[in-house]
Coordinates of C-alpha atoms and ligand atoms in Angstrom, one line a residue:
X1 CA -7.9 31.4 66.0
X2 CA -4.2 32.3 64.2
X3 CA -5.2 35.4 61.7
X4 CA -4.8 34.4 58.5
X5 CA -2.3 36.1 56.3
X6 CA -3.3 37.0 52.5
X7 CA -1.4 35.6 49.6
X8 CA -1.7 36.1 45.5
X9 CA -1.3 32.9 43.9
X10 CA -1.4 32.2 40.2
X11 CA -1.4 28.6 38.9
X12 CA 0.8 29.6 35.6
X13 CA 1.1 27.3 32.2
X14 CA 2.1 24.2 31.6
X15 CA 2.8 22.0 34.5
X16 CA 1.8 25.2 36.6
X17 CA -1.7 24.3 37.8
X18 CA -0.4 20.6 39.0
X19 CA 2.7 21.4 40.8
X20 CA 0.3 24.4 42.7
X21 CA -2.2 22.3 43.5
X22 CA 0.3 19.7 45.0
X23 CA 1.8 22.7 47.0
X24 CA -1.4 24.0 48.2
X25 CA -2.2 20.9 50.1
X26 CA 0.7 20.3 51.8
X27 CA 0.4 24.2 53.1
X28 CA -2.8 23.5 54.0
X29 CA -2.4 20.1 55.6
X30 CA 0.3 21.6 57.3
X31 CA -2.5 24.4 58.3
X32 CA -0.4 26.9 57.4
X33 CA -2.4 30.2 58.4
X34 CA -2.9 31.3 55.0
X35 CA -5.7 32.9 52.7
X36 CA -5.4 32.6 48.8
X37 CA -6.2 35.7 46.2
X38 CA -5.8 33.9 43.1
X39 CA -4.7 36.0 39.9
X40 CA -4.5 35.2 36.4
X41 CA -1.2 35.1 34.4
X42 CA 0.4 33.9 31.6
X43 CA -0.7 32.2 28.3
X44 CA -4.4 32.9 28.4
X45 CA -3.6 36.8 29.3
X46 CA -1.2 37.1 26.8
X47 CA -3.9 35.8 24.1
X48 CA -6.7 38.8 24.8
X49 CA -3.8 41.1 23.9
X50 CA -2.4 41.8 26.8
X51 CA 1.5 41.9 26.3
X52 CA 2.4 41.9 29.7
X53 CA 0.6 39.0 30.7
X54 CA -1.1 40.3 33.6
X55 CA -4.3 41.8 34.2
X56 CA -4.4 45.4 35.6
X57 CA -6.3 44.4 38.8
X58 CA -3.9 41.7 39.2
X59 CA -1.5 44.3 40.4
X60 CA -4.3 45.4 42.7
X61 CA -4.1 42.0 44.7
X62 CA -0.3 41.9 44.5
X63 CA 0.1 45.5 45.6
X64 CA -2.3 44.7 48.4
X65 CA -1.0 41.2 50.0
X66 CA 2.4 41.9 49.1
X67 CA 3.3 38.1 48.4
X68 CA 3.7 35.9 45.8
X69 CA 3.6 32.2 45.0
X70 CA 3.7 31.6 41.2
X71 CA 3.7 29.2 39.1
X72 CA 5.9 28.9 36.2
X73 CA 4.2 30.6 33.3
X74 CA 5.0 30.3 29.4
X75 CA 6.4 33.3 27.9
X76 CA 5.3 33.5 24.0
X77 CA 8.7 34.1 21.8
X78 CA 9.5 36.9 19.7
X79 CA 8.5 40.2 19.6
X80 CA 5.6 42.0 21.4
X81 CA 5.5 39.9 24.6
X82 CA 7.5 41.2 27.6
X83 CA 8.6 38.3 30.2
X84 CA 6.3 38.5 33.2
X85 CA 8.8 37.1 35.4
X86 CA 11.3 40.2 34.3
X87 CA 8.1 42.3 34.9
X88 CA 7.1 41.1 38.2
X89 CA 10.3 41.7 39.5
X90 CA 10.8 45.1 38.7
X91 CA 7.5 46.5 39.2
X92 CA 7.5 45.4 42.7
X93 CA 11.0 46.3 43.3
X94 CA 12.3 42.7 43.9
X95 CA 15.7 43.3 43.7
X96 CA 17.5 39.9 45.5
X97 CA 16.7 36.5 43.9
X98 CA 17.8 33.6 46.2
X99 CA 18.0 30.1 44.5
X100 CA 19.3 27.5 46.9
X101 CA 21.0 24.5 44.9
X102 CA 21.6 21.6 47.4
X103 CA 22.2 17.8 46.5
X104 CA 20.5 15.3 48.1
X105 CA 23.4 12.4 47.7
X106 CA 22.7 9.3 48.4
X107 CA 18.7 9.5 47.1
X108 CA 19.1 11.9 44.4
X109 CA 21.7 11.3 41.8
X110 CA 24.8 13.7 41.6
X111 CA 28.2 14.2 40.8
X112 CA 28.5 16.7 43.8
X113 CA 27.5 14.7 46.7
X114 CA 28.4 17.9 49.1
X115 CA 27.0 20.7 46.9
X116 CA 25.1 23.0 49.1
X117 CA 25.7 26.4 47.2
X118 CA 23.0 29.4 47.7
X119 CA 23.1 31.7 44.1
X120 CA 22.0 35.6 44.7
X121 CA 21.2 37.1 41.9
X122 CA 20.7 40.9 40.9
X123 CA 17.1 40.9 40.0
X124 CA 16.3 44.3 38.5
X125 CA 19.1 45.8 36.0
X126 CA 22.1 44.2 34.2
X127 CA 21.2 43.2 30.3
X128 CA 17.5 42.6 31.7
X129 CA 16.7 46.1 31.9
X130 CA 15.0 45.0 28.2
X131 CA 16.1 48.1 26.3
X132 CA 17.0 47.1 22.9
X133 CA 17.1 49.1 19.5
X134 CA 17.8 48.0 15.8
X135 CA 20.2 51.4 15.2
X136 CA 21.7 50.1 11.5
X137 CA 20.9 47.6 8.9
X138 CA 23.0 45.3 10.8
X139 CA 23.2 46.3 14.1
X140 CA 21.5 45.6 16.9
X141 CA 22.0 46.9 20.8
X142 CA 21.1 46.1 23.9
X143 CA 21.6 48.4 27.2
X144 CA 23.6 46.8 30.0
X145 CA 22.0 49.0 33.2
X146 CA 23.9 48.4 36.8
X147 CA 23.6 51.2 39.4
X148 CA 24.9 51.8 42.4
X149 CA 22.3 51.5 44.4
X150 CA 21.5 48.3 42.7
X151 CA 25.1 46.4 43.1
X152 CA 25.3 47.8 46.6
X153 CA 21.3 46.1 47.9
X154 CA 22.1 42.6 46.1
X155 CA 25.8 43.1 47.7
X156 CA 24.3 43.7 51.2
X157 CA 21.6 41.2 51.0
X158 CA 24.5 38.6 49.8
X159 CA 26.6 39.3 53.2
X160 CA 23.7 39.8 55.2
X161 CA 22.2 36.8 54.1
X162 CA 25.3 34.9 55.1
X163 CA 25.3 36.3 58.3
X164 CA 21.6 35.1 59.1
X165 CA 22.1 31.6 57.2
X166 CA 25.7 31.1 59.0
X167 CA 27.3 30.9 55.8
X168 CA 31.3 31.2 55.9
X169 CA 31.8 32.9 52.5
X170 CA 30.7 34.9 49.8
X171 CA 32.1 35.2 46.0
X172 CA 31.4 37.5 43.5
X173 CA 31.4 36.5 40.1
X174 CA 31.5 38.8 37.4
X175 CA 33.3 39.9 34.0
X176 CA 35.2 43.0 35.1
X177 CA 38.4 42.0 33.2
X178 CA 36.2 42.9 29.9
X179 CA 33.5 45.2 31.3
X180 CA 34.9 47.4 33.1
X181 CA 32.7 50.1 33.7
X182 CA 29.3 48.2 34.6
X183 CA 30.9 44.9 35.9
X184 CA 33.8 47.2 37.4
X185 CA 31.1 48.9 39.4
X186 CA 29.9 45.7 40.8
X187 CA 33.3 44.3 41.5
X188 CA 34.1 47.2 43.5
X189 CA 31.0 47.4 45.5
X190 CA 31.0 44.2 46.5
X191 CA 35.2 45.1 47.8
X192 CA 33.5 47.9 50.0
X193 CA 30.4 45.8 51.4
X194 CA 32.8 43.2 52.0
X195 CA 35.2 44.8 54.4
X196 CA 32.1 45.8 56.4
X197 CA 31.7 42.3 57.3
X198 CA 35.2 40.6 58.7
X199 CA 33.6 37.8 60.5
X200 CA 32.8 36.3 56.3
X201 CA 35.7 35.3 54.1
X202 CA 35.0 36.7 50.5
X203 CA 36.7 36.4 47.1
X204 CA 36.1 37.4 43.8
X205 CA 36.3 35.5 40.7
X206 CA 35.9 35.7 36.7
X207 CA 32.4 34.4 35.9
X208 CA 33.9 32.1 33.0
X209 CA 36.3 30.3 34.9
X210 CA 34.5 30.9 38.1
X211 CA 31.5 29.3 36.4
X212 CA 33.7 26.1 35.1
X213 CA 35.0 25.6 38.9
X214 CA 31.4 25.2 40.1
X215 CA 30.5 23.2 37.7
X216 CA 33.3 21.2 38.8
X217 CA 33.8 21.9 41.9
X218 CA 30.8 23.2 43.2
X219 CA 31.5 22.6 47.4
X220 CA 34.6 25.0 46.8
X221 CA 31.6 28.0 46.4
X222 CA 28.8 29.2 49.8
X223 CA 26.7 32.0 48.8
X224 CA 27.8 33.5 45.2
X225 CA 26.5 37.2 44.5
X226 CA 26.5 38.0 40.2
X227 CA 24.6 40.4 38.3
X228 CA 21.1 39.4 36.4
X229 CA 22.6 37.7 33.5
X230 CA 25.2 35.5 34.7
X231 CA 22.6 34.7 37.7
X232 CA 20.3 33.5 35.5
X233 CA 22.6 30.9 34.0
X234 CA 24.6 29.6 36.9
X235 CA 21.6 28.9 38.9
X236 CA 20.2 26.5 36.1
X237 CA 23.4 25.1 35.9
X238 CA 24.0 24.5 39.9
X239 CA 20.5 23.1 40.2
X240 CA 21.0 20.8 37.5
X241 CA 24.1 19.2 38.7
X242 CA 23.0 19.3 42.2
X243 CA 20.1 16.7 40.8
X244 CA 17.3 18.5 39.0
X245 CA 16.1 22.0 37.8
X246 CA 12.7 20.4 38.8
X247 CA 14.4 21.0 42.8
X248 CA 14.8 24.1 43.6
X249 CA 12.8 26.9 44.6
X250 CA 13.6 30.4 44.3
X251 CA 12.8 33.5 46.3
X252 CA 12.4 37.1 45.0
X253 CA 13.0 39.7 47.9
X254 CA 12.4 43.4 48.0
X255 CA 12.0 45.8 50.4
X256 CA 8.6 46.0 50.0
X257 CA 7.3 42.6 48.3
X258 CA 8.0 38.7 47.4
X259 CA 7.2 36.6 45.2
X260 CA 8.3 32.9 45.3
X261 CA 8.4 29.9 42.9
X262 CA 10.2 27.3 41.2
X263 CA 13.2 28.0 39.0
X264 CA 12.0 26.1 36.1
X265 CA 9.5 26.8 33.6
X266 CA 6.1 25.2 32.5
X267 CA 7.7 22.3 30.8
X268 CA 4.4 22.3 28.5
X269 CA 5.8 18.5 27.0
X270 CA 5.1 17.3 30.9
X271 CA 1.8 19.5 31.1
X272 CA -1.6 17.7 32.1
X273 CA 0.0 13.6 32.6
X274 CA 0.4 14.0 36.6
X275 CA 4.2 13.5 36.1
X276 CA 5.9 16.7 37.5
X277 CA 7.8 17.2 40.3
X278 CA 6.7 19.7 42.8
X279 CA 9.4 19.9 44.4
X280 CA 10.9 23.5 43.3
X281 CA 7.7 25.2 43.8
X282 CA 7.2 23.6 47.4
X283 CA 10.7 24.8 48.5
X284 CA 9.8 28.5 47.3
X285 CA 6.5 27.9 49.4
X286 CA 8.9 26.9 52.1
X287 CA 10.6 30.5 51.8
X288 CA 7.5 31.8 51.6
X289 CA 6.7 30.7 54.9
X290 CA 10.1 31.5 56.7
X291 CA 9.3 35.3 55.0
X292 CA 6.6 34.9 56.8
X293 CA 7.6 33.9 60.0
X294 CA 5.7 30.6 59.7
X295 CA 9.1 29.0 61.0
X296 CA 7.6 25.8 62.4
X297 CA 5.2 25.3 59.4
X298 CA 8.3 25.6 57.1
X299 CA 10.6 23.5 59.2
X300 CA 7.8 20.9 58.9
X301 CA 7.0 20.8 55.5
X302 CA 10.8 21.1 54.4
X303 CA 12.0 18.4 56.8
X304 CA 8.5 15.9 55.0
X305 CA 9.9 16.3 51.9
X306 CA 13.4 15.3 52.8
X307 CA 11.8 12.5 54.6
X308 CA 9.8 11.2 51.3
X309 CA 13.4 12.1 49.1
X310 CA 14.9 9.9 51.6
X311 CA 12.3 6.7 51.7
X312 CA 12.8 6.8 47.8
X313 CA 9.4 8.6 46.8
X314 CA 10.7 9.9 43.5
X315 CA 9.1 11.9 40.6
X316 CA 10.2 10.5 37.0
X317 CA 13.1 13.2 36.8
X318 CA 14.8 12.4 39.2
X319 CA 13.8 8.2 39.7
X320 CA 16.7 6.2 39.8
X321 CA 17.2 2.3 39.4
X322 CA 18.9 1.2 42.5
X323 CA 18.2 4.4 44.6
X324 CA 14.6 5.0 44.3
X325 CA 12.2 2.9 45.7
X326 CA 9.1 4.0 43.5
X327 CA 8.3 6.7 40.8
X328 CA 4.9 8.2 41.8
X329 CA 3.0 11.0 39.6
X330 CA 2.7 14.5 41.1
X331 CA -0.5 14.2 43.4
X332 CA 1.1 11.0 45.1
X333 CA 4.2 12.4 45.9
X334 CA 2.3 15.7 47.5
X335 CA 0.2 12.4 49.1
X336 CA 3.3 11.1 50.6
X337 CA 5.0 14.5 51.6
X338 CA 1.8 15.2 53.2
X339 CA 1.9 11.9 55.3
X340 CA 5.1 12.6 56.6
X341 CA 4.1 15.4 57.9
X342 CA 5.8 15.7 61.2
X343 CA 8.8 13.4 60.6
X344 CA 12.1 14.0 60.3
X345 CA 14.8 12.7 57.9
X346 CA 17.2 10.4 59.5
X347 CA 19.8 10.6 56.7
X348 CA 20.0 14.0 55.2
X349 CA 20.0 16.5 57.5
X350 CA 16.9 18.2 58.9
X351 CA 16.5 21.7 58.5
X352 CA 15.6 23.9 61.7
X353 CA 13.9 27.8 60.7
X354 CA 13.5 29.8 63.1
X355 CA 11.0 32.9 63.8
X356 CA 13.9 35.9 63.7
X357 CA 14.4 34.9 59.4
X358 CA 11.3 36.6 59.1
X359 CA 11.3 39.6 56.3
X360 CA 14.6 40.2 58.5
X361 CA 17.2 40.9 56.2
X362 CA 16.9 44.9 55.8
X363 CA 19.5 46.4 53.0
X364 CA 20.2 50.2 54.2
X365 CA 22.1 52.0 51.6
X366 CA 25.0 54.3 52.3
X367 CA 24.7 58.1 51.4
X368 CA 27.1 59.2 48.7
X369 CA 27.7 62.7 47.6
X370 CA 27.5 63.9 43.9
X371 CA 30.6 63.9 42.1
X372 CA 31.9 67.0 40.1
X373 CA 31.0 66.0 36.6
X374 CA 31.8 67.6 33.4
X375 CA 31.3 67.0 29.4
X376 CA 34.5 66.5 28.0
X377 CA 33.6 65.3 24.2
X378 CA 30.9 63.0 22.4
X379 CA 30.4 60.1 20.9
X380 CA 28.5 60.0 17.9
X381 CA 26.8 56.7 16.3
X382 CA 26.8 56.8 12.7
X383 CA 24.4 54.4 10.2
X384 CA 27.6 54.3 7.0
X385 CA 28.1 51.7 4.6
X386 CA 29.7 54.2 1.8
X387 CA 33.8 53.1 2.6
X388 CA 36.4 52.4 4.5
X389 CA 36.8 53.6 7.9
X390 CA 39.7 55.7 6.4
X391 CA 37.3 57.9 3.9
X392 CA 35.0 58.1 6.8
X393 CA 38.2 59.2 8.9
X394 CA 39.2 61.8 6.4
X395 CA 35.1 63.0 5.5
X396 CA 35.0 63.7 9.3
X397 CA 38.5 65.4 10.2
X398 CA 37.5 68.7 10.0
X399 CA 34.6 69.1 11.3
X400 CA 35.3 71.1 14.3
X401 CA 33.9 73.4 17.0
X402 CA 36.0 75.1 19.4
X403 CA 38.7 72.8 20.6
X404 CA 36.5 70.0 20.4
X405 CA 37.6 67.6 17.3
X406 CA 37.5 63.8 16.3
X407 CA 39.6 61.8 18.2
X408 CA 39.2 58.5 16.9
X409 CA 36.9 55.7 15.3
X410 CA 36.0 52.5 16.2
X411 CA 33.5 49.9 14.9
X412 CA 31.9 47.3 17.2
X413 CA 34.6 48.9 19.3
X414 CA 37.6 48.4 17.9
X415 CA 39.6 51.5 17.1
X416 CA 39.7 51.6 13.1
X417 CA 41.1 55.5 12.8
X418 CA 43.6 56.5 12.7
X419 CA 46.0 53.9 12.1
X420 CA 43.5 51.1 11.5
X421 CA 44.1 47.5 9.4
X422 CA 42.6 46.6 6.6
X423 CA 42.0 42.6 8.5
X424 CA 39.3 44.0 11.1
X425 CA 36.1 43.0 9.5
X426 CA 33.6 46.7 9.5
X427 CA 30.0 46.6 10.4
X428 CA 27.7 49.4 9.0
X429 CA 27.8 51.1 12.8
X430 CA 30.5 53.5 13.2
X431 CA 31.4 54.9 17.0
X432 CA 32.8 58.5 16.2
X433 CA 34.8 60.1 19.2
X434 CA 35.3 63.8 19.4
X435 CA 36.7 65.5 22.3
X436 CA 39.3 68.2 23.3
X437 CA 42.8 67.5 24.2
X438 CA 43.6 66.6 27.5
X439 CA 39.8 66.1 27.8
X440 CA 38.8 70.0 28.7
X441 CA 35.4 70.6 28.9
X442 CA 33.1 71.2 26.4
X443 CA 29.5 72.6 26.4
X444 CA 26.4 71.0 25.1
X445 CA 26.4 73.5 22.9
X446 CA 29.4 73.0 21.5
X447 CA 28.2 69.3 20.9
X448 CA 24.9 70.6 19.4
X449 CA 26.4 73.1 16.8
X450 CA 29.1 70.0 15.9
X451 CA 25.9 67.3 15.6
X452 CA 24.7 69.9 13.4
X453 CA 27.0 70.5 10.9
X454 CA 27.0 66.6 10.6
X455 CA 23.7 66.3 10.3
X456 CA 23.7 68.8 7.6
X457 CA 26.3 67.3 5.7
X458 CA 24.3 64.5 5.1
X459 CA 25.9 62.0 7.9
X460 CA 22.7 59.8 9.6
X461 CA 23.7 59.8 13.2
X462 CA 22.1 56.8 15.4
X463 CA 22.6 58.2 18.4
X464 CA 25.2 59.8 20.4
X465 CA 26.5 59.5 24.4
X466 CA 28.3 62.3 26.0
X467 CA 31.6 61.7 27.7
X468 CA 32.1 63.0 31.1
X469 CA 34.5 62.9 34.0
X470 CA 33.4 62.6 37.6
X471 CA 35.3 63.9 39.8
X472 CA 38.1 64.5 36.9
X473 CA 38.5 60.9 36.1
X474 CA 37.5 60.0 32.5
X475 CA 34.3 57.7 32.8
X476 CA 34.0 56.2 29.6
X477 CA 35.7 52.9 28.0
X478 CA 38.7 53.4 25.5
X479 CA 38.3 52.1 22.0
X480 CA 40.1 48.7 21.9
X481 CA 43.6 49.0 20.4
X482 CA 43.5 52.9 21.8
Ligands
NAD501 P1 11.4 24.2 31.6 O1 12.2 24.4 32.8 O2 10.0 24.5 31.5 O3 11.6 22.7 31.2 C1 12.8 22.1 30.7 C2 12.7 20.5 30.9 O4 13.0 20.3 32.3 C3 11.3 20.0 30.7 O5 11.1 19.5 29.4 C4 11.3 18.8 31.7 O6 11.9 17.7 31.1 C5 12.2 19.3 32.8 N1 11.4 19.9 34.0 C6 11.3 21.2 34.3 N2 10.6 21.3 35.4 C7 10.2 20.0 35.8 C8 9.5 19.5 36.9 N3 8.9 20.3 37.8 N4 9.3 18.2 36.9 C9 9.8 17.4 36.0 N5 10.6 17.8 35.0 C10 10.8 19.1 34.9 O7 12.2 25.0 30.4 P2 11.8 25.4 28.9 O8 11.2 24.1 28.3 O9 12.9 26.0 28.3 O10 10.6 26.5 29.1 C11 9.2 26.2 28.9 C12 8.5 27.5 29.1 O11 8.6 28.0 30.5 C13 8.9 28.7 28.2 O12 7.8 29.3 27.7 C14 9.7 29.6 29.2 O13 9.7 30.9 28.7 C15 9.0 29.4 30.4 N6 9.8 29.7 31.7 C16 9.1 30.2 32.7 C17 9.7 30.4 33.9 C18 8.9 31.0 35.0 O14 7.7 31.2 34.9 N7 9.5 31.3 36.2 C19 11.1 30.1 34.1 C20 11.8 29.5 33.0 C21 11.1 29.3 31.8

């Protein structure tokens, strides 16, 4: 008798419970040597209070069989609730979300009958770190968090995934001509993972225009590697146009941990009628079992599913007049996947896993050594709404310590002193640089004593964020217009 491996499954919101169900029996009519620990998440968590919407012993089972099939859950909007999804993710360190997005042409409708594009996404930092802060009466911020070590696992995992899947090329998308400090750091990761792996082509592209040529032209793109954010969007976007959102699964790697599911949500408006289709959650269920090593179950169950695609078993999203041959409800089409169990498709091409995917793609990071930093000025954040930025200029010129004095002004970035114009429209949050000349260092204390006397002259500082060099390059953005 095959030992059974353990699994946490939840069975989510909305649509959640159906699609599961539908997926369970196919795993297990496929006798898929599974065992199920099912956890709770979601909605009714969220109402006893809970705002993560998870139950402490939940991470108990998680922590302990180490994968993951979930169902979409609903997130409550607004305030208080933190996404479980983000949560999940993070907790267990699941840094590399892979979201195949492949069209089915002829028996699925699409404008991109040779799609076949594989999104990794960053999974841990970007915008999604979820640090936010109201700092004025009209300002709000959020932190934009990318790491090292973060750009250079998802940049590894990209290549080495293209290695194992014999994928030709890899392109990074990001915004680098903008950001470039956090989206710099990815761009330039990526350049030095890259040249570690000849044998794959790889190009970089603007996520705006990069993100209108998939849309477009979606078979010019392989395997595209992009921060949280723009991951996020562009993987709705290339399922969608592939066919359907209600397609494709979506895998959550780390080094330790997995989770898998669908890449759409609980579509409550669907909920309860027997109408969804389980196909996203089935394909994450399919990567769940290649992670596994459950190559033959997965090659069979994947290669079903083609097979009912291709005899025209369709699910109302994606039924077609003229393609389709029937629209079935949710359990019918798990009915007719699970009859063709075994088959192959003779149109679309099967797929064939085998036993070496499993868990195998390890990310080792490469050592670096600290740089030589130092603290060459400040920024401090001011709440003002008493003037222009020219009083606030000339209320703040001499303050002083040492050789450390203000440099300039900007708000929402822009530099407005010196030498501002009265057209750039002023927010209430004020970015107030002070450094040396020729950016010498400074001590903290010499910040301290400064925040001080500004604090004592009645100024309400926000916050502040020191400005170093590394290595003696300035590592901080100018103020536009500087
Ligand atoms: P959604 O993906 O749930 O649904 C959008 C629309 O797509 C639906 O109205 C439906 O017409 C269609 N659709 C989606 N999946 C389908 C399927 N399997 N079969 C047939 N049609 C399908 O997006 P939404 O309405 O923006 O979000 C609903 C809830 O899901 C929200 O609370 C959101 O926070 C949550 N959500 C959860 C996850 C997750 O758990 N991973 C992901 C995204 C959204």
């Amino acid at each position: 008798m095959k030992t059974l491996i353990p699994v946490t499954v939840a069975y989510g919101d909305g649509i959640g419970p159906e699609i599961m169900e539908a997926t369970l029996r196919i795993l297990n009519a496929v006798e898929a040597p599974l065992t199920y620990e099912t956890i709770e998440i979601g909605e009714k968590v969220y109402q006893r209070g809970l705002s993560a919407g998870i139950e402490p012993q939940a991470w108990e089972s998680l922590r302990r069989t180490k994968v993951f099939l979930k169902a979409p859950i609903t997130t409550p909007q607004g305030g208080g609730f933190k996404s479980l999804n983000v949560t999940t993710r993070k907790m267990l360190g699941l840094y590399a979300n892979v979201r195949p997005c492949v069209s089915y042409h002829p028996f699925v409708d699409t404008k991109h009958p040779k799609m076949d594009v594989v999104i990794i996404r960053e999974n841990e930092e970007d915008l999604y770190a979820g640090i936010e802060h109201q700092q004025t009466d009209e300002v709000v911020q959020c932190l934009k968090i990318i790491s090292r070590p973060g750009c250079e696992k998802i940049v590894r995992y990209a290549f080495e995934y293209a290695r194992q899947y014999n994928r030709r090329k890899v392109t990074c998308f990001t915004k680098d001509n903008i950001m470039k400090l956090t989206d710099g750091l990815f761009h330039k990761v990526f350049e030095e993972v890259a040249a570690e792996y000849p044998d794959i082509e790889n190009e970089h592209w603007i996520i705006d225009i990069g993100s209108a040529k998939m849309a477009d032209t979606p078979e010019a793109f392989d395997v595209i590697v992009t921060p949280n954010l723009y991951g996020d969007v562009i993987s709705d976007i290339a399922a969608q146009i592939a066919g359907s959102v209600g397609l494709a699964g979506s895998a959550n790697i780390g080094q330790q941990c997995a989770m898998f599911e669908a890449i759409h949500g609980s579509a409550p408006r669907r909920a309860g009628q027997n109408v969804a289709n389980p196909s996203g959650l089935l394909l994450g269920a399919v990567q769940m079992l290649v992670y596994l090593g459950l190559a033959e179950e997965a090659t069979k169950v994947h290669n079903a599913w083609l097979k009912t695609l291709e005899d025209g078993i369709h699910t109302y999203d994606i039924y077609k007049e003229g393609i389709s041959r029937e629209q079935v409800g949710t359990r019918e089409f798990a009915d007719a996947v699970i009859a063709r169990l075994g088959q192959q498709p003779t149109q679309l091409k099967p797929v064939q896993y085998t036993a070496a995917a499993k868990k195998s793609i390890t990310v080792n990071l490469k050592q670096t050594t600290a740089a030589q930093k130092a603290t060459v000025g400040v920024d401090i954040f001011l709440h003002w709404k008493k003037g222009s930025a020219e009083q606030l200029g000339e209320s703040l010129k001499d303050f002083r310590n040492g050789e450390l004095g203000l440099n300039m002004i900007t708000n929402r970035g822009v530099k407005v002193y010196p030498g501002g114009i009265p057209e750039t429209f002023c927010t209430d949050h004020w970015r107030c640089r002070f450094t040396t000349e020729e950016f010498r260092p400074v001590t903290y204390q010499q910040i301290l004593t400064l925040m001080s006397e500004i604090n004592t002259a009645g100024f309400d500082i926000i916050k502040t964020e020191n400005l170093c060099t590394f290595d003696g390059k300035p590592a901080f953005s100018l103020g536009q217009g500087q």
